[in-house]
Coordinates of C-alpha atoms (C1' of nucleotides) in Angstrom, one line a residue:
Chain A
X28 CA 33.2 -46.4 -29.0
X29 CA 30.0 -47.2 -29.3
X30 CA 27.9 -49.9 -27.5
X31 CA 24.6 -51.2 -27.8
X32 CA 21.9 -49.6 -25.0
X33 CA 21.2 -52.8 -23.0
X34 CA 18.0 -52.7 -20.5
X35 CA 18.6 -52.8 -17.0
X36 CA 16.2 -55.5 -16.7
X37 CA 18.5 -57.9 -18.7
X38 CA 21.5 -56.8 -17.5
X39 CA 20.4 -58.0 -14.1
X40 CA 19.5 -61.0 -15.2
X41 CA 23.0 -61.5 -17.1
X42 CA 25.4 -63.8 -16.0
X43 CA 27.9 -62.3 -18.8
X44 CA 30.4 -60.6 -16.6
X45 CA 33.0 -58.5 -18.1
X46 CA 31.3 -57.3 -20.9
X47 CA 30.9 -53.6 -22.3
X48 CA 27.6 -52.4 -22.5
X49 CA 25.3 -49.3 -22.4
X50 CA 22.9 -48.3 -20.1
X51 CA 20.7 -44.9 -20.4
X52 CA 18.2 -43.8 -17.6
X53 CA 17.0 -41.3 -15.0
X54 CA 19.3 -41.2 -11.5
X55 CA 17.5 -42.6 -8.4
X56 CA 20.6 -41.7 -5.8
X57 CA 24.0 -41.0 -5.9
X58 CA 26.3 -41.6 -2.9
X59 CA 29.9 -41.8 -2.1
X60 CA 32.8 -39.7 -1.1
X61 CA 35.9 -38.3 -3.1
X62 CA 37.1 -41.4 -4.8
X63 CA 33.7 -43.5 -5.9
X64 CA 30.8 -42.4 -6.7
X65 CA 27.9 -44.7 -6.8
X66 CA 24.7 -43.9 -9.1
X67 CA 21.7 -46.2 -8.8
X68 CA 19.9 -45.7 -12.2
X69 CA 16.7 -47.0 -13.4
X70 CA 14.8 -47.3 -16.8
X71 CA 11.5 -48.1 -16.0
X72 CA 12.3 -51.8 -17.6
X73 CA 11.8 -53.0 -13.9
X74 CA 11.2 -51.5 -10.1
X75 CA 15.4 -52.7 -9.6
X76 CA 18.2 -50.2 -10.0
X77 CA 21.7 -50.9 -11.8
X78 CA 24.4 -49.8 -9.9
X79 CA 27.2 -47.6 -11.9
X80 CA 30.5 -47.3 -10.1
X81 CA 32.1 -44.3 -10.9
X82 CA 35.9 -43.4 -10.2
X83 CA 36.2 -40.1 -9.4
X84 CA 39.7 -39.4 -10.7
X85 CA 38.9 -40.4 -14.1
X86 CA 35.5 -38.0 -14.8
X87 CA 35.2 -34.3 -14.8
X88 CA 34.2 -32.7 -12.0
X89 CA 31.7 -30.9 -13.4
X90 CA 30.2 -33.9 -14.4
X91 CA 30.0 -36.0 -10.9
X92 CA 28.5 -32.6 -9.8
X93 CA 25.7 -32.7 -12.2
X94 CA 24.7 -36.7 -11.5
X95 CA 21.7 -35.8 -9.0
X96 CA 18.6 -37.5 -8.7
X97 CA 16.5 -37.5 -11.7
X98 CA 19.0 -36.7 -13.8
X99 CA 19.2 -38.8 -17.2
X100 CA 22.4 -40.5 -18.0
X101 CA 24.1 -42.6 -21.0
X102 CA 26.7 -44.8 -19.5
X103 CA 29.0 -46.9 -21.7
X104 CA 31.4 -49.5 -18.8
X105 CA 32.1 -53.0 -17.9
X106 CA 28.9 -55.1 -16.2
X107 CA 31.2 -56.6 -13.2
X108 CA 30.3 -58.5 -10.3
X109 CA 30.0 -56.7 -7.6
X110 CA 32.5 -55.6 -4.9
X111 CA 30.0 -54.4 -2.5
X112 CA 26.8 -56.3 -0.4
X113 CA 23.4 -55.5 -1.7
X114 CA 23.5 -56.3 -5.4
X115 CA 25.3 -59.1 -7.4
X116 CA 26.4 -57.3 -10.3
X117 CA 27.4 -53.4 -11.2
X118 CA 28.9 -51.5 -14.3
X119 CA 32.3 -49.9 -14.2
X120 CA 31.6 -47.0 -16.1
X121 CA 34.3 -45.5 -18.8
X122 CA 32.4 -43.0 -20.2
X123 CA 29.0 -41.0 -18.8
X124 CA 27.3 -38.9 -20.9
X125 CA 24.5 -36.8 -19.4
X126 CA 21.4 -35.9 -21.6
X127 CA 19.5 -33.7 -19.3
X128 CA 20.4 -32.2 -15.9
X129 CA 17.7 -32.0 -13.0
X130 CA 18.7 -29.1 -10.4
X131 CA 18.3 -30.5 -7.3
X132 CA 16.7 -27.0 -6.1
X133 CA 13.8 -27.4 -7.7
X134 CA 13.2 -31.0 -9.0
X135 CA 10.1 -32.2 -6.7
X136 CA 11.6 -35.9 -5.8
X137 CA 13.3 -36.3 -3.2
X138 CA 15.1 -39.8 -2.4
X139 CA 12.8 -40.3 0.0
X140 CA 9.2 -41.3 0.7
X141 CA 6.4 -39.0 -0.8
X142 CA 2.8 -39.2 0.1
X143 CA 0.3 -40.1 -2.9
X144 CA -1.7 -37.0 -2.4
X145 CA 1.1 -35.2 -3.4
X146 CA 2.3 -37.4 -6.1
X147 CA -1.1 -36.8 -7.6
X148 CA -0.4 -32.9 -7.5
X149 CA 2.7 -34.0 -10.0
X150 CA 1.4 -36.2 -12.3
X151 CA 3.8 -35.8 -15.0
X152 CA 6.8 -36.7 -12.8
X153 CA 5.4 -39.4 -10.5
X154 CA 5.9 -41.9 -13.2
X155 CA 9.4 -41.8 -11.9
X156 CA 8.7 -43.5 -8.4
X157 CA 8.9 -46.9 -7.7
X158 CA 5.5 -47.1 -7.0
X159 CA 4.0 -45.7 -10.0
X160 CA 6.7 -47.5 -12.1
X161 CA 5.4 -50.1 -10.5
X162 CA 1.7 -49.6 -10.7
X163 CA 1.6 -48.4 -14.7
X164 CA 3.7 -51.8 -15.3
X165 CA 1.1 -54.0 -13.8
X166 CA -1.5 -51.6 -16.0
X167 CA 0.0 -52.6 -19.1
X168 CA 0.9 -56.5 -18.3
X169 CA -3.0 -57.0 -17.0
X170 CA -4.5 -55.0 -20.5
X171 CA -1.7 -57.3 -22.6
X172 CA -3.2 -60.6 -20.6
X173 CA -6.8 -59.6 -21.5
X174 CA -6.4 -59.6 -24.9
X175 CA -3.9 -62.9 -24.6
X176 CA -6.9 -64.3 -22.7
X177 CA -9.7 -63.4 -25.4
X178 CA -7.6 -63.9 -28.2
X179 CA -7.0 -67.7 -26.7
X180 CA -10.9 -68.4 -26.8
X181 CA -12.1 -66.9 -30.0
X182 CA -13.2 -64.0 -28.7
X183 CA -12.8 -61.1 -31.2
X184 CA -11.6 -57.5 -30.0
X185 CA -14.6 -55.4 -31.3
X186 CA -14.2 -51.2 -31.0
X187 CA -17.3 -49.9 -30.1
X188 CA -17.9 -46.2 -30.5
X189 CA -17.1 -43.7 -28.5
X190 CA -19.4 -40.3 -29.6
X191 CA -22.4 -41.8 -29.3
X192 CA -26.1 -40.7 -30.6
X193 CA -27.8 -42.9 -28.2
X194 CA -28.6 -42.0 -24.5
X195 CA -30.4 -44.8 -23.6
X196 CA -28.0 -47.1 -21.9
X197 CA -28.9 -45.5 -18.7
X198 CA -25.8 -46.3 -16.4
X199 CA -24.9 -42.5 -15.8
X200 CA -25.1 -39.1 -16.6
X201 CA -23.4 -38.4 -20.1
X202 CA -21.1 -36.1 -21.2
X203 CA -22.3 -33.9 -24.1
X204 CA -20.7 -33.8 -27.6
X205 CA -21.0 -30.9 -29.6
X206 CA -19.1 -28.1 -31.5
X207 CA -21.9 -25.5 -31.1
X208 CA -21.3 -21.8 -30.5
X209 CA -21.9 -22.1 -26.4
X210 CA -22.1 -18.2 -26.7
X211 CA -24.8 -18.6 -29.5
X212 CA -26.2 -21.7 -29.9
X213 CA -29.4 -22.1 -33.0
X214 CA -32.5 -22.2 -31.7
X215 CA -35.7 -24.3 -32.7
X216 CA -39.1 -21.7 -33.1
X217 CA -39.9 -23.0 -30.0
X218 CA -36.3 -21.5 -28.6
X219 CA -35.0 -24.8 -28.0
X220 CA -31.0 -25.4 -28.6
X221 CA -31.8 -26.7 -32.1
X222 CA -29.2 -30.0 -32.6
X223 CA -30.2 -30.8 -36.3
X224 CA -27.4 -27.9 -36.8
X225 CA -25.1 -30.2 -35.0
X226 CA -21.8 -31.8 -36.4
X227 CA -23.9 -34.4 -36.4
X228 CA -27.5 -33.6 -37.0
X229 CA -28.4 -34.9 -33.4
X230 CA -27.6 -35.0 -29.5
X231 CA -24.4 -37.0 -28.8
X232 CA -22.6 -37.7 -25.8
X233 CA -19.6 -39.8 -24.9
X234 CA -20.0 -43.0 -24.0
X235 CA -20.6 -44.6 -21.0
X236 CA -20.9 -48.1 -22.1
X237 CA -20.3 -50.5 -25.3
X238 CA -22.9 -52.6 -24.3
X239 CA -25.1 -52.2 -26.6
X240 CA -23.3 -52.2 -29.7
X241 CA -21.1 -55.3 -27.9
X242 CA -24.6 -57.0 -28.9
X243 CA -24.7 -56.3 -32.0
X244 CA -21.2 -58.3 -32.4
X245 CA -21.9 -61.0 -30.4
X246 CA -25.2 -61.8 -32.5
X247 CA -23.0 -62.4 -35.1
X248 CA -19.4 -63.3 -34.2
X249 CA -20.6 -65.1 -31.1
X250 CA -18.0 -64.0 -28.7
X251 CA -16.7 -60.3 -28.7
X252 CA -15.3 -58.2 -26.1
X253 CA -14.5 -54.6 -25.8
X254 CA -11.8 -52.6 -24.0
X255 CA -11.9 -48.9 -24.2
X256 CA -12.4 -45.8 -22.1
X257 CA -16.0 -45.0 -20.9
X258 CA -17.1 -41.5 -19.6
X259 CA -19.6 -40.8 -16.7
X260 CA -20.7 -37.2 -16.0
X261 CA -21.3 -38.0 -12.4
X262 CA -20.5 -35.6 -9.6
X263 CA -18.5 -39.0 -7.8
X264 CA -15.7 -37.8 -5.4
X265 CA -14.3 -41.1 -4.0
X266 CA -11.3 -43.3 -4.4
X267 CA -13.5 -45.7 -6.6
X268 CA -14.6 -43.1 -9.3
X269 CA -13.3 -41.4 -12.2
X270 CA -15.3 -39.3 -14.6
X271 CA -13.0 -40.9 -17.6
X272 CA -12.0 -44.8 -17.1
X273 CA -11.6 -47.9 -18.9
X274 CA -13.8 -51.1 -19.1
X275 CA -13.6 -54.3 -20.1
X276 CA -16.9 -55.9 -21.9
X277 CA -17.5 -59.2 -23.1
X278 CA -20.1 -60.1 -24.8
X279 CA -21.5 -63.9 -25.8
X280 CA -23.8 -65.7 -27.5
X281 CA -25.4 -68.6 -26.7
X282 CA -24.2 -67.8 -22.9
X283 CA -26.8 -68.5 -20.6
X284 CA -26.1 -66.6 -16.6
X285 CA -24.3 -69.6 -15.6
X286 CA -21.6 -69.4 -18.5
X287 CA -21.3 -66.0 -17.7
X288 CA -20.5 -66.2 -13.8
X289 CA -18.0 -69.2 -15.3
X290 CA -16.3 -67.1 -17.6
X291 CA -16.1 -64.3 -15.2
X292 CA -14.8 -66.3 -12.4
X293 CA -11.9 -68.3 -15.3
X294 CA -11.4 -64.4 -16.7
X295 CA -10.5 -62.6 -13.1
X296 CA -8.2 -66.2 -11.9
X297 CA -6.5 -66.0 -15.0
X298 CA -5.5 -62.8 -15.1
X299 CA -4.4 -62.5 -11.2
X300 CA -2.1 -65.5 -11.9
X301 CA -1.1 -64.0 -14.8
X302 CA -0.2 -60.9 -12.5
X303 CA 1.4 -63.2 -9.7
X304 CA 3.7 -65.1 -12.4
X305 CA 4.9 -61.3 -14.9
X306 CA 5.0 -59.1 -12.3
X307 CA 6.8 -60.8 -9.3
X308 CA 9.0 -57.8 -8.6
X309 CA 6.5 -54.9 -8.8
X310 CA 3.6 -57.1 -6.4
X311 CA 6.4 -57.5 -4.1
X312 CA 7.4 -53.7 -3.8
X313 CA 3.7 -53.0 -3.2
X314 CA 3.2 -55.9 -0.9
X315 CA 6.3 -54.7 1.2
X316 CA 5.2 -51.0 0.9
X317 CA 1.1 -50.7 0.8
X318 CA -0.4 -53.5 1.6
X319 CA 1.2 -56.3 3.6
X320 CA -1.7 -58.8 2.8
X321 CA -1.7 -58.5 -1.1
X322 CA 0.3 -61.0 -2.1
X323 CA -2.2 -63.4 0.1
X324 CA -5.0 -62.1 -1.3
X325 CA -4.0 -62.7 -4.7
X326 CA -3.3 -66.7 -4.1
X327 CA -6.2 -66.7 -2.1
X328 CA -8.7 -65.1 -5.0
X329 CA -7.0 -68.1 -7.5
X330 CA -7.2 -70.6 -5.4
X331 CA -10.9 -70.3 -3.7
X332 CA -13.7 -70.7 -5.6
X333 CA -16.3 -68.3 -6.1
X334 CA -19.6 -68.3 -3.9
X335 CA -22.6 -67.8 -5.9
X336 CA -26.1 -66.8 -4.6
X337 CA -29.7 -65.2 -5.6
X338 CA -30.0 -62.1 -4.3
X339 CA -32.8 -63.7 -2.2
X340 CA -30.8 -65.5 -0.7
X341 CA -28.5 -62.8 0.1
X342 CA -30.9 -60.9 1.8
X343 CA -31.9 -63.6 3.8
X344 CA -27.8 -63.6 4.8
X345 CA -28.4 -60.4 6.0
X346 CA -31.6 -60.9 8.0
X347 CA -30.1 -63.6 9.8
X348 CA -26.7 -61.4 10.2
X349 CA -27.3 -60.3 13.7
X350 CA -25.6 -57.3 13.0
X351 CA -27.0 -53.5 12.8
X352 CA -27.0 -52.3 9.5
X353 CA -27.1 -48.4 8.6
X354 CA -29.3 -49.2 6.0
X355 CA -32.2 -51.4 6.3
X356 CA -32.0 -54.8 4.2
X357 CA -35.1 -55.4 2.7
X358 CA -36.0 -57.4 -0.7
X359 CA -36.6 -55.0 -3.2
X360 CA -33.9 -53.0 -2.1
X361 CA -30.4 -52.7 -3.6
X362 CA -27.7 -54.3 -1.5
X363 CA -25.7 -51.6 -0.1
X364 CA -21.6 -51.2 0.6
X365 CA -22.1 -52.0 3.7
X366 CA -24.5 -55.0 3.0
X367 CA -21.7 -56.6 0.3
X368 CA -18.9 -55.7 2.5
X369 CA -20.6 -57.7 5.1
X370 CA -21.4 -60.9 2.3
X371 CA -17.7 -60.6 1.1
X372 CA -15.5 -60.2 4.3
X373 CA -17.2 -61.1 7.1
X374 CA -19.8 -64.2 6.1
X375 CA -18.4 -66.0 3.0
X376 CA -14.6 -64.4 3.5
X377 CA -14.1 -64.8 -0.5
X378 CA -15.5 -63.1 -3.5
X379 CA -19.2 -63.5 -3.7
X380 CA -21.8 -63.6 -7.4
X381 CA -24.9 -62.5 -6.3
X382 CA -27.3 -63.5 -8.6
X383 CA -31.1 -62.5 -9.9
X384 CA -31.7 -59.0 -8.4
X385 CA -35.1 -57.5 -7.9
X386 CA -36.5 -56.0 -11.8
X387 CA -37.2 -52.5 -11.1
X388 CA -33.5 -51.9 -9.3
X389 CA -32.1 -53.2 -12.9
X390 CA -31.6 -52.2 -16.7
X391 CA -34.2 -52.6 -19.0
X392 CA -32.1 -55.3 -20.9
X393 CA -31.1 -57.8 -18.4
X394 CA -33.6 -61.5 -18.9
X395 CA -36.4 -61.9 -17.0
X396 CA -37.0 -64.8 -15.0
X397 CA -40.3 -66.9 -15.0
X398 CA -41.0 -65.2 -11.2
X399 CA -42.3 -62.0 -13.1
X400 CA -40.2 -60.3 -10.3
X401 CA -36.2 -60.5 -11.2
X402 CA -33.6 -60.4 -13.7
X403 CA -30.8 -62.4 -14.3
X404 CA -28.3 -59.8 -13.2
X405 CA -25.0 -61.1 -11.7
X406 CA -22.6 -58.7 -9.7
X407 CA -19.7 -60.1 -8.4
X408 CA -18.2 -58.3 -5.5
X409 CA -14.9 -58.6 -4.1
X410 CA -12.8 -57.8 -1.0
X411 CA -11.6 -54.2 -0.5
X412 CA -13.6 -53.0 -3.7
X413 CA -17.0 -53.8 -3.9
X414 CA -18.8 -54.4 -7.3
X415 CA -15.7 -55.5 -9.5
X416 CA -18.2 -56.4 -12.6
X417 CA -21.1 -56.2 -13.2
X418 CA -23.5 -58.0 -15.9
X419 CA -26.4 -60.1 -17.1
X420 CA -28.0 -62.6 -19.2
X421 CA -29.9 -60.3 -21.6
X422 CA -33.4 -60.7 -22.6
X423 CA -33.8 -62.2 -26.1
X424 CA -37.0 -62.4 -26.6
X425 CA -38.3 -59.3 -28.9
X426 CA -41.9 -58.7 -27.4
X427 CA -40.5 -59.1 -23.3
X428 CA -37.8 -56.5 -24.8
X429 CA -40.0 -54.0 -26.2
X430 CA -42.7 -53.8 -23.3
X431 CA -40.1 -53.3 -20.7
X432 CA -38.6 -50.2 -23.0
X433 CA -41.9 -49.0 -22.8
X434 CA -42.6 -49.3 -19.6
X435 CA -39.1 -47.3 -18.6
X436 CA -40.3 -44.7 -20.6
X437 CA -37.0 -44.8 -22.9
X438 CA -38.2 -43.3 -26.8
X439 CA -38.5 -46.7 -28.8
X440 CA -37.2 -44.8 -32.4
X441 CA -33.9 -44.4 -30.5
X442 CA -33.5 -48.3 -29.9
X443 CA -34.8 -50.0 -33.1
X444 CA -31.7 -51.1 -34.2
X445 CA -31.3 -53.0 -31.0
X446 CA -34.5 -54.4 -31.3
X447 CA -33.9 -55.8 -34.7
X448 CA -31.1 -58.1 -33.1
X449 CA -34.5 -59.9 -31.5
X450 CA -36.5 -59.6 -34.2
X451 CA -33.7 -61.5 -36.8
X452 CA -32.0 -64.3 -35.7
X453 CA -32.3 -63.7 -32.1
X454 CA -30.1 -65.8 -29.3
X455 CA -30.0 -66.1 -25.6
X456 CA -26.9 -63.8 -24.8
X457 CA -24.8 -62.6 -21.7
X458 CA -22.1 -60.6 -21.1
X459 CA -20.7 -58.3 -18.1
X460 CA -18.3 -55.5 -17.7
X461 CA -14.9 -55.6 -15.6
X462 CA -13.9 -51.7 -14.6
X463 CA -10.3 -51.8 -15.6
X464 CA -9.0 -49.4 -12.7
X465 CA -11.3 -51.1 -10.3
X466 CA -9.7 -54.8 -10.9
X467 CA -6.0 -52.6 -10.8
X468 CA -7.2 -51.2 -7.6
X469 CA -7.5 -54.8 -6.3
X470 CA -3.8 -56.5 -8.1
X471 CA -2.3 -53.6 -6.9
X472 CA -3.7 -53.0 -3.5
X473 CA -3.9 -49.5 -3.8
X474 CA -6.3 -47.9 -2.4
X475 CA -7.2 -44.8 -4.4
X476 CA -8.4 -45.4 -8.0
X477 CA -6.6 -42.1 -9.1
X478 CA -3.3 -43.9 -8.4
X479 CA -4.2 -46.6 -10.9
X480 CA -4.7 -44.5 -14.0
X481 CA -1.7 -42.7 -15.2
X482 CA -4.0 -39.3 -16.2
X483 CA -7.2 -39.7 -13.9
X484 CA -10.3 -36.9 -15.0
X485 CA -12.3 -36.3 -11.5
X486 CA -14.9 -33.5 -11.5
X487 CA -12.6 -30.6 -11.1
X488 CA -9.6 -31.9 -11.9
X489 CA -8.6 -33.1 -15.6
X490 CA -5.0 -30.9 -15.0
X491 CA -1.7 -32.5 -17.5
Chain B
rU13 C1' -24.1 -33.7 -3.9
rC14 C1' -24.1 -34.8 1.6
rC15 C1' -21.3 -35.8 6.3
rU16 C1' -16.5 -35.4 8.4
rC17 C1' -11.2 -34.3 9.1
rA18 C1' -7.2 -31.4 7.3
rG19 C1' -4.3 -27.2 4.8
rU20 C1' 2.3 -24.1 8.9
rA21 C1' 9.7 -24.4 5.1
rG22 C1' 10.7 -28.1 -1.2
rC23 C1' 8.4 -32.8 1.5
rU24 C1' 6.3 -35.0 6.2
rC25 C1' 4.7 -32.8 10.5
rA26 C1' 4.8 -30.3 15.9
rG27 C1' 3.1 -25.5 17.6
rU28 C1' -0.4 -26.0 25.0
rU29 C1' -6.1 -22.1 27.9
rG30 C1' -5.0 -16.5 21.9
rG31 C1' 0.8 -13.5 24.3
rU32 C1' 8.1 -11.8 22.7
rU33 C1' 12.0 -13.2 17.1
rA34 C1' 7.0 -19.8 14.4
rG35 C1' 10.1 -25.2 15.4
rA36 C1' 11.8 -30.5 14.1
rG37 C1' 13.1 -34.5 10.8
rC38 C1' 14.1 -35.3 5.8
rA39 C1' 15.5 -32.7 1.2
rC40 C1' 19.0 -28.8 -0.5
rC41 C1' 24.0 -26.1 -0.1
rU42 C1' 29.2 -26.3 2.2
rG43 C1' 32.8 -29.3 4.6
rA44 C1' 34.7 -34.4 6.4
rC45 C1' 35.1 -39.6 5.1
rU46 C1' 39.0 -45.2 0.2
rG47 C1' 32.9 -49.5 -1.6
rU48 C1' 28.3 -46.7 -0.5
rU49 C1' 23.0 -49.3 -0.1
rA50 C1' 16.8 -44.2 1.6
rA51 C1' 25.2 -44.0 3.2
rU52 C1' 27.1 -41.5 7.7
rC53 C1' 29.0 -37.1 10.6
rA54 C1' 29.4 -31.4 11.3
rG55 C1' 27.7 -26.6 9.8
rG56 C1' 24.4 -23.3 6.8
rG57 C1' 20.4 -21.0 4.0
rG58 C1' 15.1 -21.5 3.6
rG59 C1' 8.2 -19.2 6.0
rU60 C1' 2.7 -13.9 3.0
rC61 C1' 1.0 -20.1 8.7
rG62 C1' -4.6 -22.2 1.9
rU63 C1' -7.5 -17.3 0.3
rA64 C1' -10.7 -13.2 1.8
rG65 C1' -13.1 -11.0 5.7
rG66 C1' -14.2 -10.5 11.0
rU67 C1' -13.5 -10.6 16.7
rU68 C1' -9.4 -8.8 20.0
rC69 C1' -4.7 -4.5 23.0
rA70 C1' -2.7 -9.0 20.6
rA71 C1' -4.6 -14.4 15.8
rG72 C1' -0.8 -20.0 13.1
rU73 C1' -4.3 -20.5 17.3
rC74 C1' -11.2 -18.0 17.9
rC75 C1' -15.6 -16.9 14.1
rU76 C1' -17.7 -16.6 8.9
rA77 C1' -17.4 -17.6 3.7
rC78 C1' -14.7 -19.7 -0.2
rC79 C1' -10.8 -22.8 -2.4
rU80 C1' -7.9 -27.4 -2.3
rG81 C1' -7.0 -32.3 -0.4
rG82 C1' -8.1 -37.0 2.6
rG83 C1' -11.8 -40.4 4.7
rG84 C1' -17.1 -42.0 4.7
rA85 C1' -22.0 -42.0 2.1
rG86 C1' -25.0 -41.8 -2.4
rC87 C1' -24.7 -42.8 -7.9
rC88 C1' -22.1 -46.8 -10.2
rA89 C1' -17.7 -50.0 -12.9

RNA sequence: UCCUCAGUAGCUCAGUUGGUUAGAGCACCUGACUGUUAAUCAGGGGGUCGUAGGUUCAAGUCCUACCUGGGGAGCCA
């Protein structure tokens, strides 16, 4: 007999007793003595296990021998209510079938407690924790609520490149694209590597940002975003970088600085409620397990509003602070971690947009203010993490543009077609980005941004 | 890249001023138990002490280099 394959997470929900169904999933624990055995099996729908009673004197026993943990089952029974404490309903099972056996010699999980660090070391199997379960469920609900949350303001999903020819965005060393002969590469008369014999014809890299060409969108759809990996060649080892993440970067037109800190601020509320309301069960587990504050946070975040400042102002925060920094604060200067962690969680105690930073500590492409002396940048930092997102109004006007390329030194020829968005039709524009893992990092409350990514590419590391 | 801490059983760790045969808990295996909840109870097997050198009568323990991991910093998202 055949049933249909019913996910645990509905079956828990169900208040249809006494009906025969199918389950299928991996095998968390089995306990129990000669008579009963009881298997708590989970399949990933959600962080809770069914519970499948199974009566020893009607099953092989082979077959009870082989139900270990991690272990993946098919089990066609009765959902009943339960006869034990600890979960309302179970399944009585008739028939078990197992698909694939995991000797418990060598299968690395162990029913209890591992530490992350050596999760990490398994990659491929720590999906089937709670806690990565957990994690890569929130992943997925917060990338499906960006997209709800665009899509809901006529903001169009625009896919940037990612080989790009251009190096000029300047936010980080760039990985190189090419399918050269490393061993013997062409060479230019003057016994350069000679790119022109490149796939194609020139340098390219991968990209680490959509910036640029998010511009050339929003000059013409008026409100685009982007949400895509980015690559950064930078020798980063902390528990905030990866080499290979995603980011999220809208871009708008007509947006002065202040739309952008209030689309920022509605954007990150909306999608921590969003998190609060979908994924109850998982925030709960990692509340419970990693960080007994996070659920607090999280209310806190939506309910507060954020403080905005100028970064003179911020400075003059940390003058009057009292406190002895590490490094000196001083304007001109760019705010260190300890400087924000100070303007986050020990002056304002809530997430702080720091506004109009020094010129020469920016990109060439954020507006300049009528002071001659800063941008209209806008970080906004938050507990925990730092510098969640980071963006700008950007200048619009085509001759401000163009001198301040100059004066950086980046080649003009390589940037004309970003010019020409000032030269034709040109608008006052912001945008920002949001790094995805980062913004996990923070719903999740973990703590180390390789946790947060199910395949994270560090420098030495970029194993499964 | 810099600073710092660590690497001992499958996992998490203890191992004293260098000194006999390197320990524990969990996991695993065997047995007991009629409904368990990270089940419980009894017994058992399991180690190139990160790698390579060095000091010493003697090194898990001291020294040097390297590798790997954690934390902090820089760069940033």
């Amino acid at each position: 007999m055949k049933y249909k394959r019913n996910f645990v997470k509905d079956l828990l929900k169900s208040s249809k007793v006494d009906l025969d169904i199918n389950v299928k999933g991996w095998v968390r624990t089995k306990r129990g003595n000669k008579q009963v055995a009881f298997v708590a099996l989970n399949d990933g729908s959600t962080i809770n296990n069914i519970q499948i009673v199974i009566d020893v004197a009607n099953f092989n026993e082979e077959l009870i021998r082989d139900i270990t943990t991690g272990a993946s089952l098919s089990v066609n029974g009765k959902l009943v209510k339960s006869m034990g404490k600890g979960q309302n309903i179970e399944i009585l099972a008739n028939e078990v079938e197992i698909y694939g056996t995991a000797d418990p010699e060598t299968y690395p999980l162990q029913k209890k407690g591992h530490t992350l660090e050596f999760l990490r070391e398994i990659a491929h199997l720590r999906f089937r924790t709670n806690t990565f379960g957990a994690i890569f469920r929130i992943r997925h609900a917060m990338s499906f609520a960006i997209h709800k949350y665009f899509n809901d303001r006529n903001f169009y999903y625009l896919h940037t490149p990612i080989v790009t020819g251009s190096d000029a965005e300047g936010a980080g060393e760039m990985f190189r694209v090419t399918n050269l002969d490393m061993m013997n590469p062409p060479k230019t008369d003057e016994g350069k590597i000679d790119y022109s014999k490149d796939f194609f014809g020139k340098e390219t890299n991968l990209t680490v940002s959509g910036q640029l060409e998010g511009e050339l969108g929003a000059t013409a759809l008026s409100n685009i975003y982007t949400f895509g990996p980015t690559f950064r060649a930078e020798n980063s080892n902390t528990p905030r970088h990866l080499a290979e993440f995603w980011m999220i970067e809208p871009e708008m037109a007509f947006y002065d600085i202040h739309d952008n800190m209030d689309l920022a601020e509605d954007f990150l509320k909306f999608l921590i409620s969003y998190a609060l309301e979908n994924c109850k069960d998982d925030i709960e587990f990692l509340n419970k397990m990693y960080d007994k504050e996070l659920i607090e946070r999280l209310n806190f975040i939506v309910e507060n509003k954020f403080e905005r400042i100028s970064y003179t102002e911020a400075i003059e925060v940390l003058e009057k602070a009292g406190q002895k920094f590490e490094f000196p604060v001083k304007w001109g200067y760019d705010l260190q971690s300890e400087h924000e962690r100070y303007l986050v969680e020990k002056h304002y105690k809530k997430p702080v947009m720091v506004t109009d930073y020094p010129a020469i500590i920016k990109a060439f492409y954020m507006k300049q203010n009528d002071d001659g002396k800063t941008v209209r940048a806008l970080d906004v930092l938050f507990p925990r993490i730092g510098e969640i997102i980071g963006g700008s109004q950007r200048e619009e006007i085509y001759d401000k543009l163009k001198g301040k390329i100059n004066e950086m030194g980046i080649p003009e020829e390589e940037m004309w077609w970003y010019l020409e968005t000032r030269k034709f039709g040109t608008v006052p524009h912001s945008g920002f980005g949001l790094g995805f893992e980062r913004f996990i990092l923070f719903v999740t409350g973990m703590s180390n941004i390789r946790d947060v990514i199910p395949f994270p590419r560090t420098p030495k590391n970029a194993e499964f």
